[in-house]
């Protein structure tokens, strides 16, 4: 899997005053009518707990320029406050944090959750979506990268 390139997003959730998120790559489109996606989240992550509490989450696909945000939302170095100090954050419909200038944003209500092994699969119904015509951030072989055209 190290050799496989993935688009990178920051998944966010908010429960009351507490907001957090994580850098992830496990989004899969599920259905167009209704519009459904799924993500796979480690059960130990703060985001998994906040999603369970709030019933909502946001997917923020990152542009190349937002690579610092990708680093902030993975690992244990940054506090939740430090994570959200970089970039501008807003709300759409559900209240989950939405990143200004993200490549694509899906604001989601939880439809269903299935826990198996170390992870929880969360199905989300997309209730709002935005996108920009920018270059997306890529993860491959242990580092964040730019996507270059072949011709
Ligand atoms: C490119 C990339 C993709 C990742 N994808 C996922 C994912 O799909 N699901 C997941 O649970 N963690 C994923 N992670 C790991 C989380 O970002 C990491 O465990 C994070 O520290 C969890 O946040 P927390 O420690 O604040 O709970 C990914 C990390 C990277 C760098």
XYZ file of N, CA, C and O and ligand atoms in Angstrom:
635
model
N 0.830 -1.216 0.000
C 0.000 0.000 0.000
C 0.862 1.264 0.000
O 0.418 2.318 -0.435
N 2.146 1.167 0.461
C 3.011 2.359 0.459
C 3.150 2.934 -0.947
O 3.346 4.137 -1.130
N 3.101 2.041 -1.968
C 3.344 2.489 -3.343
C 2.094 3.084 -4.002
O 2.179 3.634 -5.102
N 0.960 2.958 -3.350
C -0.296 3.411 -3.962
C -0.566 4.865 -3.569
O -0.596 5.204 -2.382
N -0.752 5.721 -4.564
C -1.027 7.140 -4.296
C -2.472 7.329 -3.844
O -3.382 6.689 -4.370
N -2.676 8.185 -2.853
C -4.022 8.471 -2.337
C -4.241 9.970 -2.228
O -3.313 10.707 -1.887
N -5.464 10.387 -2.491
C -5.850 11.767 -2.191
C -5.996 11.902 -0.674
O -6.412 10.960 0.000
N -5.619 13.056 -0.152
C -5.578 13.260 1.298
C -6.677 14.234 1.725
O -6.885 15.263 1.084
N -7.354 13.874 2.808
C -8.349 14.794 3.377
C -8.190 14.871 4.884
O -7.557 14.014 5.506
N -8.723 15.926 5.467
C -8.834 16.021 6.923
C -10.304 15.819 7.275
O -11.170 16.557 6.789
N -10.552 14.775 8.059
C -11.900 14.526 8.560
C -12.044 15.255 9.886
O -11.163 15.157 10.744
N -13.118 15.997 10.051
C -13.334 16.765 11.284
C -14.693 16.447 11.884
O -15.628 16.031 11.180
N -14.798 16.659 13.194
C -16.087 16.516 13.888
C -16.095 17.435 15.092
O -15.030 17.822 15.606
N -17.311 17.802 15.523
C -17.471 18.690 16.671
C -18.577 18.146 17.564
O -19.656 17.781 17.086
N -18.292 18.097 18.875
C -19.317 17.729 19.844
C -19.306 18.793 20.932
O -18.338 18.892 21.686
N -20.356 19.601 20.985
C -20.373 20.723 21.922
C -19.238 21.677 21.612
O -19.087 22.134 20.487
N -18.401 21.969 22.625
C -17.280 22.895 22.447
C -16.039 22.199 21.893
O -15.057 22.866 21.555
N -16.061 20.854 21.850
C -14.858 20.105 21.476
C -14.851 19.775 19.980
O -15.793 19.179 19.458
N -13.765 20.181 19.312
C -13.597 19.837 17.899
C -12.241 19.174 17.723
O -11.274 19.499 18.405
N -12.163 18.218 16.791
C -10.900 17.580 16.473
C -11.031 16.943 15.092
O -12.084 17.053 14.440
N -9.985 16.283 14.662
C -10.021 15.658 13.356
C -8.771 14.857 13.129
O -7.911 14.766 14.011
N -8.680 14.247 11.959
C -7.479 13.496 11.603
C -7.282 13.509 10.092
O -8.226 13.642 9.326
N -6.018 13.414 9.719
C -5.669 13.260 8.314
C -5.989 11.830 7.902
O -5.671 10.887 8.633
N -6.625 11.671 6.752
C -7.043 10.341 6.340
C -7.054 10.224 4.817
O -6.886 11.219 4.095
N -7.224 8.980 4.364
C -7.240 8.718 2.922
C -8.283 7.674 2.555
O -8.336 7.235 1.414
N -9.117 7.280 3.533
C -9.968 6.098 3.344
C -11.392 6.420 2.921
O -12.326 5.778 3.377
N -11.565 7.404 2.042
C -12.936 7.696 1.615
C -13.325 6.846 0.408
O -12.529 6.664 -0.508
N -14.545 6.343 0.439
C -15.068 5.557 -0.680
C -16.483 6.040 -1.015
O -17.329 6.097 -0.129
N -16.754 6.405 -2.257
C -18.130 6.744 -2.643
C -18.995 5.479 -2.558
O -18.553 4.412 -2.960
N -20.211 5.606 -2.041
C -21.084 4.439 -1.844
C -22.331 4.519 -2.720
O -22.725 3.538 -3.338
N -22.971 5.693 -2.777
C -24.270 5.810 -3.446
C -24.448 7.244 -3.928
O -23.966 8.185 -3.279
N -25.136 7.389 -5.085
C -25.429 8.748 -5.556
C -26.825 9.205 -5.119
O -27.065 10.388 -4.919
N -27.760 8.250 -4.977
C -29.124 8.611 -4.546
C -29.625 7.619 -3.507
O -30.025 6.522 -3.868
N -29.555 7.909 -2.215
C -29.061 9.163 -1.643
C -27.541 9.269 -1.758
O -26.871 8.236 -1.920
N -26.977 10.477 -1.647
C -25.528 10.630 -1.743
C -24.843 10.136 -0.468
O -24.976 10.741 0.598
N -24.112 9.010 -0.592
C -23.461 8.406 0.572
C -21.986 8.174 0.295
O -21.600 7.795 -0.807
N -21.168 8.386 1.328
C -19.750 8.025 1.291
C -19.457 7.205 2.540
O -20.259 7.185 3.487
N -18.307 6.507 2.531
C -17.876 5.866 3.773
C -16.422 6.190 4.050
O -15.638 6.446 3.128
N -16.077 6.205 5.340
C -14.691 6.370 5.783
C -14.392 5.288 6.819
O -15.312 4.777 7.486
N -13.121 4.928 6.929
C -12.693 3.916 7.892
C -11.797 4.592 8.929
O -10.752 5.146 8.583
N -12.220 4.550 10.195
C -11.516 5.294 11.250
C -11.076 4.379 12.374
O -11.851 3.521 12.835
N -9.852 4.608 12.823
C -9.359 3.879 13.985
C -10.260 4.165 15.187
O -10.583 5.320 15.466
N -10.636 3.101 15.904
C -11.570 3.283 17.033
C -10.950 4.064 18.170
O -11.666 4.588 19.034
N -9.619 4.155 18.215
C -8.946 4.925 19.270
C -8.853 6.413 18.950
O -8.376 7.188 19.766
N -9.248 6.826 17.746
C -9.063 8.233 17.366
C -10.104 9.118 18.040
O -11.244 8.706 18.301
N -9.683 10.355 18.302
C -10.603 11.331 18.897
C -11.772 11.587 17.954
O -12.919 11.767 18.391
N -11.486 11.580 16.655
C -12.542 11.873 15.682
C -13.654 10.822 15.729
O -14.836 11.157 15.628
N -13.272 9.555 15.905
C -14.291 8.497 15.948
C -15.266 8.738 17.097
O -16.475 8.591 16.951
N -14.715 9.149 18.257
C -15.574 9.427 19.423
C -16.475 10.641 19.168
O -17.685 10.618 19.468
N -15.910 11.710 18.579
C -16.706 12.921 18.344
C -17.819 12.669 17.321
O -18.909 13.235 17.423
N -17.532 11.811 16.347
C -18.579 11.453 15.367
C -19.697 10.678 16.066
O -20.883 10.929 15.827
N -19.318 9.744 16.938
C -20.334 8.960 17.653
C -21.202 9.885 18.515
O -22.421 9.688 18.621
N -20.592 10.904 19.116
C -21.338 11.817 19.992
C -22.232 12.775 19.204
O -23.350 13.083 19.619
N -21.733 13.264 18.058
C -22.444 14.336 17.338
C -23.295 13.836 16.185
O -24.194 14.549 15.721
N -22.985 12.643 15.656
C -23.725 12.126 14.506
C -23.399 12.847 13.215
O -24.208 12.822 12.270
N -22.237 13.486 13.147
C -21.889 14.241 11.936
C -20.376 14.333 11.790
O -19.632 14.165 12.760
N -19.940 14.592 10.555
C -18.525 14.837 10.296
C -18.391 15.586 8.978
O -19.344 15.646 8.188
N -17.196 16.157 8.762
C -16.910 16.817 7.486
C -15.636 16.238 6.892
O -14.690 15.912 7.619
N -15.649 16.087 5.576
C -14.472 15.663 4.811
C -13.924 16.903 4.114
O -14.666 17.584 3.396
N -12.623 17.186 4.323
C -11.994 18.344 3.700
C -10.798 17.858 2.877
O -9.704 17.654 3.429
N -10.998 17.614 1.573
C -9.873 17.234 0.713
C -8.944 18.438 0.572
O -9.412 19.573 0.376
N -7.620 18.183 0.669
C -6.655 19.279 0.740
C -6.046 19.595 -0.622
O -5.843 18.703 -1.447
N -5.714 20.879 -0.811
C -4.924 21.287 -1.975
C -3.447 21.101 -1.639
O -3.067 20.899 -0.479
N -2.610 21.170 -2.672
C -1.159 21.062 -2.456
C -0.669 22.071 -1.420
O 0.196 21.761 -0.602
N -1.215 23.271 -1.470
C -0.756 24.336 -0.568
C -1.138 24.068 0.881
O -0.608 24.707 1.792
N -2.048 23.139 1.117
C -2.523 22.880 2.491
C -1.781 21.707 3.147
O -2.276 21.117 4.094
N -0.553 21.419 2.690
C 0.193 20.266 3.233
C 0.515 20.426 4.714
O 0.599 19.441 5.443
N 0.678 21.663 5.193
C 0.973 21.846 6.642
C -0.216 21.384 7.484
O -0.051 20.850 8.580
N -1.410 21.591 6.968
C -2.613 21.157 7.692
C -2.663 19.624 7.749
O -3.016 19.038 8.775
N -2.252 18.975 6.663
C -2.205 17.500 6.655
C -1.278 17.007 7.762
O -1.584 16.031 8.457
N -0.132 17.662 7.940
C 0.819 17.237 8.985
C 0.253 17.494 10.383
O 0.430 16.684 11.284
N -0.402 18.629 10.553
C -0.936 18.972 11.879
C -1.965 17.951 12.370
O -2.060 17.682 13.572
N -2.725 17.385 11.411
C -3.824 16.495 11.802
C -3.430 15.012 11.822
O -4.288 14.134 11.863
N -2.112 14.754 11.798
C -1.679 13.382 12.007
C -0.566 13.371 13.040
O 0.170 14.347 13.179
N -0.479 12.271 13.806
C 0.507 12.215 14.881
C -0.001 12.907 16.129
O -1.142 13.388 16.181
N 0.859 12.955 17.139
C 0.414 13.451 18.459
C 1.052 14.791 18.830
O 0.866 15.268 19.944
N 1.792 15.417 17.892
C 2.517 16.639 18.263
C 1.609 17.842 18.495
O 1.853 18.634 19.398
N 0.580 17.990 17.684
C -0.268 19.185 17.773
C -1.515 18.922 18.617
O -2.120 17.852 18.531
N -1.872 19.926 19.423
C -3.121 19.860 20.178
C -4.276 20.182 19.215
O -4.045 20.748 18.139
N -5.517 19.879 19.603
C -6.645 20.264 18.743
C -6.653 21.761 18.445
O -6.935 22.168 17.309
N -6.297 22.588 19.427
C -6.281 24.042 19.224
C -5.237 24.420 18.179
O -5.471 25.271 17.316
N -4.051 23.798 18.265
C -2.989 24.074 17.283
C -3.405 23.609 15.894
O -3.082 24.244 14.887
N -4.126 22.491 15.818
C -4.562 21.987 14.514
C -5.478 22.999 13.818
O -5.322 23.273 12.634
N -6.408 23.565 14.557
C -7.376 24.475 13.935
C -6.856 25.914 13.842
O -7.535 26.778 13.284
N -5.631 26.182 14.374
C -5.050 27.528 14.269
C -4.526 27.796 12.860
O -4.368 28.948 12.455
N -4.239 26.739 12.098
C -3.735 26.887 10.721
C -4.923 26.881 9.752
O -5.757 25.978 9.798
N -5.005 27.890 8.875
C -6.116 27.968 7.916
C -7.362 28.551 8.567
O -7.412 28.757 9.783
N -8.378 28.812 7.765
C -9.635 29.339 8.288
C -10.672 28.235 8.333
O -10.793 27.444 7.393
N -11.411 28.159 9.432
C -12.401 27.088 9.607
C -13.788 27.667 9.810
O -13.953 28.662 10.498
N -14.766 27.029 9.222
C -16.137 27.517 9.232
C -17.093 26.368 9.508
O -16.654 25.256 9.814
N -18.395 26.603 9.372
C -19.406 25.535 9.470
C -20.316 25.634 8.264
O -20.546 26.731 7.758
N -20.863 24.511 7.838
C -21.886 24.549 6.788
C -23.225 24.169 7.405
O -23.861 24.981 8.053
N -23.651 22.920 7.252
C -24.970 22.493 7.739
C -24.872 21.796 9.095
O -25.607 22.122 10.036
N -23.964 20.818 9.219
C -23.953 19.976 10.429
C -23.246 20.622 11.612
O -23.441 20.204 12.750
N -22.367 21.584 11.359
C -21.574 22.176 12.441
C -20.169 21.604 12.526
O -19.327 22.119 13.264
N -19.883 20.532 11.773
C -18.518 19.998 11.742
C -17.603 21.034 11.075
O -18.024 21.732 10.144
N -16.339 21.148 11.546
C -15.442 22.177 11.001
C -15.129 21.952 9.513
O -14.760 20.853 9.105
N -15.268 23.027 8.735
C -15.064 22.999 7.289
C -13.936 23.975 6.951
O -13.957 25.129 7.386
N -12.947 23.503 6.187
C -11.748 24.286 5.899
C -11.969 25.222 4.708
O -12.356 24.778 3.623
N -11.676 26.522 4.917
C -11.750 27.491 3.815
C -10.735 27.110 2.742
O -9.583 26.801 3.056
N -11.135 27.148 1.482
C -10.205 26.896 0.384
C -9.831 25.446 0.193
O -8.833 25.145 -0.473
N -10.605 24.526 0.777
C -10.331 23.095 0.568
C -10.630 22.725 -0.887
O -11.460 23.344 -1.553
N -9.953 21.687 -1.371
C -10.172 21.214 -2.738
C -11.626 20.779 -2.927
O -12.268 21.108 -3.925
N -12.131 20.001 -1.974
C -13.529 19.551 -1.996
C -13.971 19.296 -0.567
O -13.187 18.814 0.255
N -15.195 19.634 -0.284
C -15.742 19.495 1.067
C -17.052 18.727 1.010
O -17.904 19.008 0.149
N -17.194 17.737 1.897
C -18.468 17.039 2.053
C -18.882 17.160 3.508
O -18.168 16.685 4.397
N -20.009 17.786 3.759
C -20.559 17.886 5.111
C -21.570 16.740 5.259
O -22.497 16.622 4.444
N -21.364 15.885 6.261
C -22.096 14.608 6.307
C -22.816 14.358 7.630
O -22.257 14.610 8.703
N -24.009 13.787 7.536
C -24.729 13.236 8.678
C -24.476 11.737 8.700
O -24.551 11.091 7.653
N -24.221 11.193 9.884
C -23.962 9.759 9.989
C -25.242 8.977 9.695
O -26.305 9.263 10.241
N -25.123 7.980 8.788
C -26.249 7.094 8.480
C -26.134 5.784 9.235
O -27.129 5.199 9.645
N -24.868 5.316 9.392
C -24.676 3.976 9.926
C -23.212 3.822 10.320
O -22.338 4.427 9.684
N -22.923 3.037 11.351
C -21.534 2.746 11.720
C -21.386 1.250 11.946
O -22.245 0.630 12.570
N -20.286 0.687 11.455
C -19.999 -0.733 11.651
C -18.588 -0.850 12.201
O -17.626 -0.471 11.522
N -18.442 -1.353 13.427
C -17.117 -1.559 14.001
C -16.677 -2.985 13.747
O -17.445 -3.940 13.934
N -15.426 -3.127 13.306
C -14.880 -4.456 13.039
C -13.374 -4.369 13.209
O -12.741 -3.477 12.626
N -12.795 -5.249 14.008
C -11.355 -5.175 14.245
C -10.995 -3.862 14.913
O -11.669 -3.394 15.831
N -9.935 -3.217 14.408
C -9.462 -1.975 15.031
C -10.219 -0.743 14.556
O -10.056 0.339 15.118
N -11.029 -0.868 13.489
C -11.611 0.316 12.852
C -13.146 0.332 12.875
O -13.797 -0.700 13.045
N -13.689 1.525 12.707
C -15.125 1.705 12.513
C -15.352 2.256 11.114
O -14.721 3.248 10.723
N -16.218 1.595 10.358
C -16.640 2.117 9.057
C -17.835 3.031 9.311
O -18.832 2.608 9.890
N -17.710 4.288 8.899
C -18.779 5.265 9.109
C -19.369 5.641 7.753
O -18.643 6.112 6.869
N -20.674 5.409 7.600
C -21.383 5.831 6.393
C -21.962 7.218 6.645
O -22.637 7.431 7.651
N -21.678 8.147 5.704
C -22.210 9.493 5.856
C -23.077 9.897 4.687
O -22.748 9.601 3.532
N -24.201 10.559 4.998
C -25.040 11.139 3.934
C -24.559 12.570 3.698
O -24.534 13.376 4.645
N -24.185 12.876 2.470
C -23.653 14.203 2.151
C -24.818 15.199 2.103
O -25.713 15.079 1.267
N -24.784 16.194 3.014
C -25.870 17.173 3.067
C -25.447 18.522 2.491
O -26.282 19.401 2.272
N -24.146 18.694 2.252
C -23.648 19.894 1.574
C -22.295 19.551 0.968
O -21.542 18.765 1.537
N -22.005 20.122 -0.195
C -20.727 19.839 -0.861
C -20.235 21.087 -1.581
O -21.031 21.875 -2.110
N -18.908 21.267 -1.563
C -18.256 22.388 -2.244
C -17.024 21.838 -2.948
O -16.430 20.865 -2.487
N -16.588 22.503 -4.030
C -15.296 22.123 -4.613
C -14.678 23.305 -5.334
O -15.374 24.240 -5.747
N -13.336 23.250 -5.462
C -12.566 24.284 -6.156
C -11.746 23.626 -7.258
O -11.419 22.438 -7.171
N -11.387 24.394 -8.281
C -10.541 23.876 -9.361
C -9.079 24.123 -8.995
O -8.469 25.078 -9.462
N -8.541 23.267 -8.106
C -7.149 23.390 -7.630
C -6.469 22.033 -7.779
O -7.113 21.034 -8.065
N -5.167 21.990 -7.522
C -4.446 20.716 -7.515
C -4.535 20.097 -6.122
O -4.320 20.789 -5.110
N -4.815 18.783 -6.061
C -4.990 18.115 -4.777
C -3.696 17.553 -4.214
O -2.775 17.191 -4.959
N -3.625 17.479 -2.895
C -2.464 16.909 -2.197
C -2.519 15.383 -2.268
O -3.590 14.784 -2.115
N -1.343 14.768 -2.484
C -1.229 13.316 -2.645
C -0.343 12.744 -1.540
O 0.622 13.396 -1.110
N -0.649 11.525 -1.087
C 0.200 10.778 -0.142
C 0.695 9.525 -0.843
O -0.080 8.770 -1.429
N 2.010 9.301 -0.843
C 2.564 8.063 -1.392
C 3.935 7.801 -0.788
O 4.729 8.727 -0.623
N 4.220 6.544 -0.460
C 5.521 6.097 0.038
C 6.015 6.981 1.196
O 7.168 7.426 1.209
N 5.115 7.252 2.131
C 5.507 7.926 3.364
C 5.654 9.430 3.291
O 6.146 10.039 4.241
N 5.246 10.059 2.170
C 5.344 11.529 2.147
C 4.205 12.152 1.347
O 3.597 11.518 0.473
N 3.949 13.418 1.679
C 2.951 14.200 0.952
C 3.600 14.718 -0.331
O 4.759 15.147 -0.323
N 2.845 14.687 -1.438
C 3.423 15.010 -2.749
C 2.475 15.853 -3.585
O 1.274 15.908 -3.330
N 3.085 16.427 -4.657
C 2.288 17.108 -5.672
C 1.933 16.116 -6.774
O 2.667 15.165 -7.007
N 0.838 16.390 -7.469
C 0.439 15.565 -8.608
C 0.947 16.247 -9.873
O 0.579 17.373 -10.165
N 1.835 15.563 -10.626
C 2.387 16.166 -11.840
C 1.799 15.495 -13.073
O 1.684 14.268 -13.114
N 1.440 16.255 -14.114
C 0.932 15.640 -15.341
C 2.027 14.858 -16.061
O 3.205 15.201 -15.939
N 1.672 13.782 -16.786
C 2.672 12.969 -17.486
C 2.990 13.531 -18.866
O 3.999 13.176 -19.449
N 2.129 14.350 -19.420
C 2.457 14.983 -20.717
C 2.243 16.488 -20.602
O 1.509 16.953 -19.748
C -1.949 9.841 4.455
C -2.586 9.356 5.731
C -3.804 8.695 5.675
C -4.423 8.234 6.857
N -5.651 7.638 6.758
C -6.297 7.271 7.882
C -7.612 6.724 7.808
O -8.187 6.581 6.742
N -8.219 6.366 8.985
C -7.611 6.521 10.198
O -8.211 6.168 11.230
N -6.367 7.055 10.304
C -5.702 7.439 9.186
N -4.452 7.983 9.273
C -3.811 8.088 10.599
C -4.296 9.306 11.405
O -4.059 10.524 10.721
C -3.529 9.360 12.758
O -3.680 8.140 13.444
C -3.958 10.512 13.641
O -2.899 10.805 14.529
C -5.209 10.239 14.473
O -5.554 11.412 15.181
P -5.666 11.438 16.812
O -4.368 10.821 17.294
O -5.810 12.873 17.163
O -6.880 10.645 17.186
C -3.803 8.442 8.108
C -2.563 9.107 8.159
C -1.964 9.561 6.993
C -0.649 10.297 7.059
